[in-house]
Short mmCIF file of C-alpha atoms in Angstrom, two decimals:
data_model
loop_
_atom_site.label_atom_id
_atom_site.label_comp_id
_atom_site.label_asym_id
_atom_site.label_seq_id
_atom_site.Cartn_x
_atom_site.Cartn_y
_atom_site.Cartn_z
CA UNK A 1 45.68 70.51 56.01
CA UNK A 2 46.39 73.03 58.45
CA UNK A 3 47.53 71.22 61.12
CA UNK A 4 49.86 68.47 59.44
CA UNK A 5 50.37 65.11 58.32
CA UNK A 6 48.52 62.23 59.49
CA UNK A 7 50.21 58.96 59.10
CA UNK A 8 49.48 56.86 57.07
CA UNK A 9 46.95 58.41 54.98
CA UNK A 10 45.46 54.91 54.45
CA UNK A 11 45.53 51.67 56.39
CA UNK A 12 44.29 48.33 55.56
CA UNK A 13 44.51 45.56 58.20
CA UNK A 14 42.35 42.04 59.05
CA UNK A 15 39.81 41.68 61.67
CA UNK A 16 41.32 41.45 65.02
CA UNK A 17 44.68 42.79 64.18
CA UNK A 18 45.47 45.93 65.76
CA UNK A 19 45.50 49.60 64.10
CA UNK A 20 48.00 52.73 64.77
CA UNK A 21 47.62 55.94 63.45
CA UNK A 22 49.86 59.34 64.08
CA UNK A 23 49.38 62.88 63.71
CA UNK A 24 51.66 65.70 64.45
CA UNK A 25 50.58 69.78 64.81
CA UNK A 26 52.53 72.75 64.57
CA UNK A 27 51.77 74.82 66.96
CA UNK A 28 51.43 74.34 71.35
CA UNK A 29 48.35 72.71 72.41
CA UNK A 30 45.69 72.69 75.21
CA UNK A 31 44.27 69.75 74.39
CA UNK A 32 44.36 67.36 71.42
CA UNK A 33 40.60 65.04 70.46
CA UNK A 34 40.64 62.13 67.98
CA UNK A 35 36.90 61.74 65.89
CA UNK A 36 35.85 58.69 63.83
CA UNK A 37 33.73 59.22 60.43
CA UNK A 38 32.12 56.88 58.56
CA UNK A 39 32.24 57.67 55.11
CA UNK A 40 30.51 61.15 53.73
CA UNK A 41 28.80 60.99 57.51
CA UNK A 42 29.39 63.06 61.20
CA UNK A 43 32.26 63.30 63.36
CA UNK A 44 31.79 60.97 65.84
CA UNK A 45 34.10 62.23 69.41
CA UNK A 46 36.20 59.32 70.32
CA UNK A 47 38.73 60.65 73.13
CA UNK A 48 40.49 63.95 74.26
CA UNK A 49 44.13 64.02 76.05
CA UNK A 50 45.39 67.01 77.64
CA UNK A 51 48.18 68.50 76.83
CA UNK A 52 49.90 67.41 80.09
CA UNK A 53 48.77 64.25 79.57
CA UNK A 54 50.83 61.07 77.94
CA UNK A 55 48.43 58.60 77.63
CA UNK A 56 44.79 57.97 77.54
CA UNK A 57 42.88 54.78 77.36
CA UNK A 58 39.39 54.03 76.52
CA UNK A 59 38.18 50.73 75.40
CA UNK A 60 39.75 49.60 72.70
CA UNK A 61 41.44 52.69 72.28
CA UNK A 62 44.91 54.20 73.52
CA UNK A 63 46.20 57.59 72.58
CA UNK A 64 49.41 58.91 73.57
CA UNK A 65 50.74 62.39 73.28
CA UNK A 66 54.38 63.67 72.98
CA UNK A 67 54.53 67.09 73.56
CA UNK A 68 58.22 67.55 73.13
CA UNK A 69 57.90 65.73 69.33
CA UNK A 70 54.39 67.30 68.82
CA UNK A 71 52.51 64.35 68.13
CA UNK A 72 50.29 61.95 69.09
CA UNK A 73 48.99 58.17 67.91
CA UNK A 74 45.83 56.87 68.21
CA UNK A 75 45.54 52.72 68.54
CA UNK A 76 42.59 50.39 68.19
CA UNK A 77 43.49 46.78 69.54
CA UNK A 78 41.11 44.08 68.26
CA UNK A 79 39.74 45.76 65.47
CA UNK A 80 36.29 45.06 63.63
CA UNK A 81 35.06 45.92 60.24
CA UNK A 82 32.64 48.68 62.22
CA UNK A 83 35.77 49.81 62.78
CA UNK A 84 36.30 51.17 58.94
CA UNK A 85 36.39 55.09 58.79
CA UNK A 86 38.25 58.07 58.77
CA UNK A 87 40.34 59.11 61.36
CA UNK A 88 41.01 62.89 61.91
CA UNK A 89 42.81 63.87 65.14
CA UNK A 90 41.93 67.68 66.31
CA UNK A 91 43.98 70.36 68.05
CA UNK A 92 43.08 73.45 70.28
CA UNK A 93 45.13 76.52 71.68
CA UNK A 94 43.02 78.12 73.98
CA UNK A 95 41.57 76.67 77.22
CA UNK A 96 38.01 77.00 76.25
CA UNK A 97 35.88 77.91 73.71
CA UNK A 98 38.67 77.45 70.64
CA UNK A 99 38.16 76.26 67.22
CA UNK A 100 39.44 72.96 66.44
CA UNK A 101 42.36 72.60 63.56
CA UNK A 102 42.04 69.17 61.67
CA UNK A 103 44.65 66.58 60.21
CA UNK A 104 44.41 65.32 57.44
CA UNK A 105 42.59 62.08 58.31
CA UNK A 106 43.85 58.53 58.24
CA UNK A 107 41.34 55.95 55.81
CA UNK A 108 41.30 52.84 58.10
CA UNK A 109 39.98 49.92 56.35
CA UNK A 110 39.32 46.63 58.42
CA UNK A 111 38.63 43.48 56.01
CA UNK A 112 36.85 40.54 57.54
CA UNK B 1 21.71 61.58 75.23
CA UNK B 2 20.52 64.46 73.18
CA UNK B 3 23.16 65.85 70.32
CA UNK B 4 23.77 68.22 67.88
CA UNK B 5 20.35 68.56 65.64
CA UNK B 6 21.34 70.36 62.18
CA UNK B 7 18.95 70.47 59.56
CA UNK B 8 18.35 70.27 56.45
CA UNK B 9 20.32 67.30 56.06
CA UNK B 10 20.79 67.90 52.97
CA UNK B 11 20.26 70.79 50.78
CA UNK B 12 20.73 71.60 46.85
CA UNK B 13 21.20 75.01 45.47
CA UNK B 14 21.77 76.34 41.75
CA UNK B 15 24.95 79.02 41.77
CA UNK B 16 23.87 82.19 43.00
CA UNK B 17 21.05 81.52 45.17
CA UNK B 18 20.88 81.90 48.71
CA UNK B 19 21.07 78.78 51.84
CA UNK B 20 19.89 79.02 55.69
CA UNK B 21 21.94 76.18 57.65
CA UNK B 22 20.85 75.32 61.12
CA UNK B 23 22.26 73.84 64.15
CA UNK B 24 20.65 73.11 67.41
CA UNK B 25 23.18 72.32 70.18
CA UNK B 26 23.32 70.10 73.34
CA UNK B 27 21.04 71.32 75.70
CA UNK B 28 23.30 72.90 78.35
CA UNK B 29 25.60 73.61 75.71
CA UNK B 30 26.51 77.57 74.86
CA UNK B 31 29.65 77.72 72.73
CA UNK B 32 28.33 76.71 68.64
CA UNK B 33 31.48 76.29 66.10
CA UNK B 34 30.68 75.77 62.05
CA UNK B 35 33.06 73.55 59.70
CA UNK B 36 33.40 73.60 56.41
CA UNK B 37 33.91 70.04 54.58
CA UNK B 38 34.95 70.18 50.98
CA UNK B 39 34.80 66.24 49.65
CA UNK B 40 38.34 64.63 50.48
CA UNK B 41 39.36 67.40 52.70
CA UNK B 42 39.63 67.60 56.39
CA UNK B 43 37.47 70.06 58.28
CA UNK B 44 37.74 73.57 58.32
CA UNK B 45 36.82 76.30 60.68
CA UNK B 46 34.45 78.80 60.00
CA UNK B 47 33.32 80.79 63.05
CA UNK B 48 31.98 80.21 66.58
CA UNK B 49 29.88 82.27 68.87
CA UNK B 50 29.82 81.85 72.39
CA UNK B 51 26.55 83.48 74.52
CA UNK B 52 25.30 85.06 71.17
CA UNK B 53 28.44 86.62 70.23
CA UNK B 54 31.05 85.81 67.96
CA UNK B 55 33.98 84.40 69.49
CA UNK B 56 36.11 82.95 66.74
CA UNK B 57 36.35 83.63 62.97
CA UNK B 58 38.34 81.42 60.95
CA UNK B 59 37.89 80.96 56.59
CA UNK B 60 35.08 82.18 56.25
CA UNK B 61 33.86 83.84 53.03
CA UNK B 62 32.03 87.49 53.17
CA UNK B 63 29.34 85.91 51.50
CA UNK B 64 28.84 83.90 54.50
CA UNK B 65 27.34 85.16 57.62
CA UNK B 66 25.77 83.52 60.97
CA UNK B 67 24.68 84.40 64.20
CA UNK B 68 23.52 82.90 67.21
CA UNK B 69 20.20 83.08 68.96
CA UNK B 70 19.00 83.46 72.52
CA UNK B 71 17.85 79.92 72.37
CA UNK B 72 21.63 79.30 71.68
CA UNK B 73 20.91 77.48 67.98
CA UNK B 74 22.50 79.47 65.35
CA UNK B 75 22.16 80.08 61.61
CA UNK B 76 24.82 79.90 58.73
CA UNK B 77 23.89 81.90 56.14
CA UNK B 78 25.03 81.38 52.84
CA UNK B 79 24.59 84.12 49.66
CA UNK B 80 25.65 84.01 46.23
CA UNK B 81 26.42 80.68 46.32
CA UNK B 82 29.05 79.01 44.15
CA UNK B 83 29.97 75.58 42.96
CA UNK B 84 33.25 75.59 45.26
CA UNK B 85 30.40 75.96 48.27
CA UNK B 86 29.82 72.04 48.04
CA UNK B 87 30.62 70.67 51.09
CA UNK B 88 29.61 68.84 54.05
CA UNK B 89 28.95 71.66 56.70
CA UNK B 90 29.34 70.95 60.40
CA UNK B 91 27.89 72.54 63.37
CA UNK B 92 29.37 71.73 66.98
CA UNK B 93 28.69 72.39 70.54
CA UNK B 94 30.68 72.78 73.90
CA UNK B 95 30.09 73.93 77.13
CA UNK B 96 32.64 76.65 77.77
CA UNK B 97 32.14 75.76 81.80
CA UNK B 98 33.41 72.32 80.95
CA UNK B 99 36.66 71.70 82.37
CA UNK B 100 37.75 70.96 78.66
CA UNK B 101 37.45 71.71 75.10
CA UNK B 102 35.17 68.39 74.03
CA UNK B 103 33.60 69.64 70.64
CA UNK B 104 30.52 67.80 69.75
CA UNK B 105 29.50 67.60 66.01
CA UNK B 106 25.98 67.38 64.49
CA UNK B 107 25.48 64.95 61.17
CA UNK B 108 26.08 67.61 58.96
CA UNK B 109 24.52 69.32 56.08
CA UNK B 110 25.53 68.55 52.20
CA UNK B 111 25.20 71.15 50.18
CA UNK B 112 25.42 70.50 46.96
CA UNK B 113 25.85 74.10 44.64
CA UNK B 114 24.59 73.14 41.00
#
């Protein structure tokens, strides 16, 4: 990956438990987006924090972002088998128009 | 809501011939991006355009080239294709007057290079 480790790489949890996943970047960012994809399938656009942002809720979800450590988490509370996918957080340097640089991806894999 | 429209969905080639990919953004939208998928990899950028005019180049092979229309779609075109070329290939869209950087992706295209 360019960007740099996601952790874990895979997760396995029950039904209703909840789910964390990190990634850290290299370099300074403007902002910092989390997708969902479903095996083989598109990136679906869960949330985007802002650099001078710490935390961000939607949903079920809550991201933080620690700018000093270069990393951020991503949680799911409750989860749900619908919730099985990759996870791929997404970094950008440039106020607008900037390509996005990819981690790795965390598996997540919610049994019923 | 409308999204990203890319088509074909899927596409597959024998080494050496020649693919169009398309992508349609978000109406409204005028700033295209293509990634580059391999199978168990993370995405990779490829180029952008913004109003018709390359903004952004990233991995992108010299066998590759693209360009964006005044309708805003745009077109990845692919030559001399080889087997490494397999890959799930993402268009996505953003409004560069947006107060932020919220990249929209399209289903993708498989290509698979026989």
């Amino acid at each position: 990956s360019q960007q740099g480790e996601e952790d874990p790489q895979a997760l396995s949890i029950q039904e209703g438990e909840n789910a964390t996943m990190n990634c850290s970047y290299k370099t300074s960012i403007n902002n910092l987006q989390w997708y969902r994809q479903n095996s083989g399938r598109g990136l679906v656009h869960l949330i985007l924090i802002r650099s001078n942002e710490r935390e961000k809720h939607s949903g079920r979800l809550r991201v933080t972002l620690d700018t000093s450590k270069k990393s951020s988490s991503l949680l799911i509370t409750a989860s749900r088998a619908a919730d099985t996918a990759s996870y791929f957080c997404a970094t950008d340097t440039m106020k607008y128009g900037n390509k996005l640089v990819f981690g790795a991806g965390t598996i997540l894999r919610v049994k019923s | 809501a409308a999204g990203v429209i890319q088509s074909p969905r899927h596409l597959i080639k024998e080494k050496r011939e020649t693919a169009t990919l398309k992508c349609y953004p978000i109406p409204r939208h005028d700033t295209v991006y293509w990634y580059q998928q391999g199978p168990g990899q993370d995405p990779q950028f490829l180029i952008s355009f913004y109003e018709k005019m390359q903004s952004d180049k990233g991995s992108i092979p010299d066998r590759f080239s693209a360009q964006q229309f005044s309708d805003y779609h745009s077109e990845l075109n692919m030559s001399s294709l080889e087997l490494g070329d397999s890959a799930l290939y993402f268009c996505a869209s953003s409004n560069r007057l947006a107060a932020y950087n919220e990249q929209f992706f399209g289903p993708g295209t498989r290509l698979t290079v026989l």
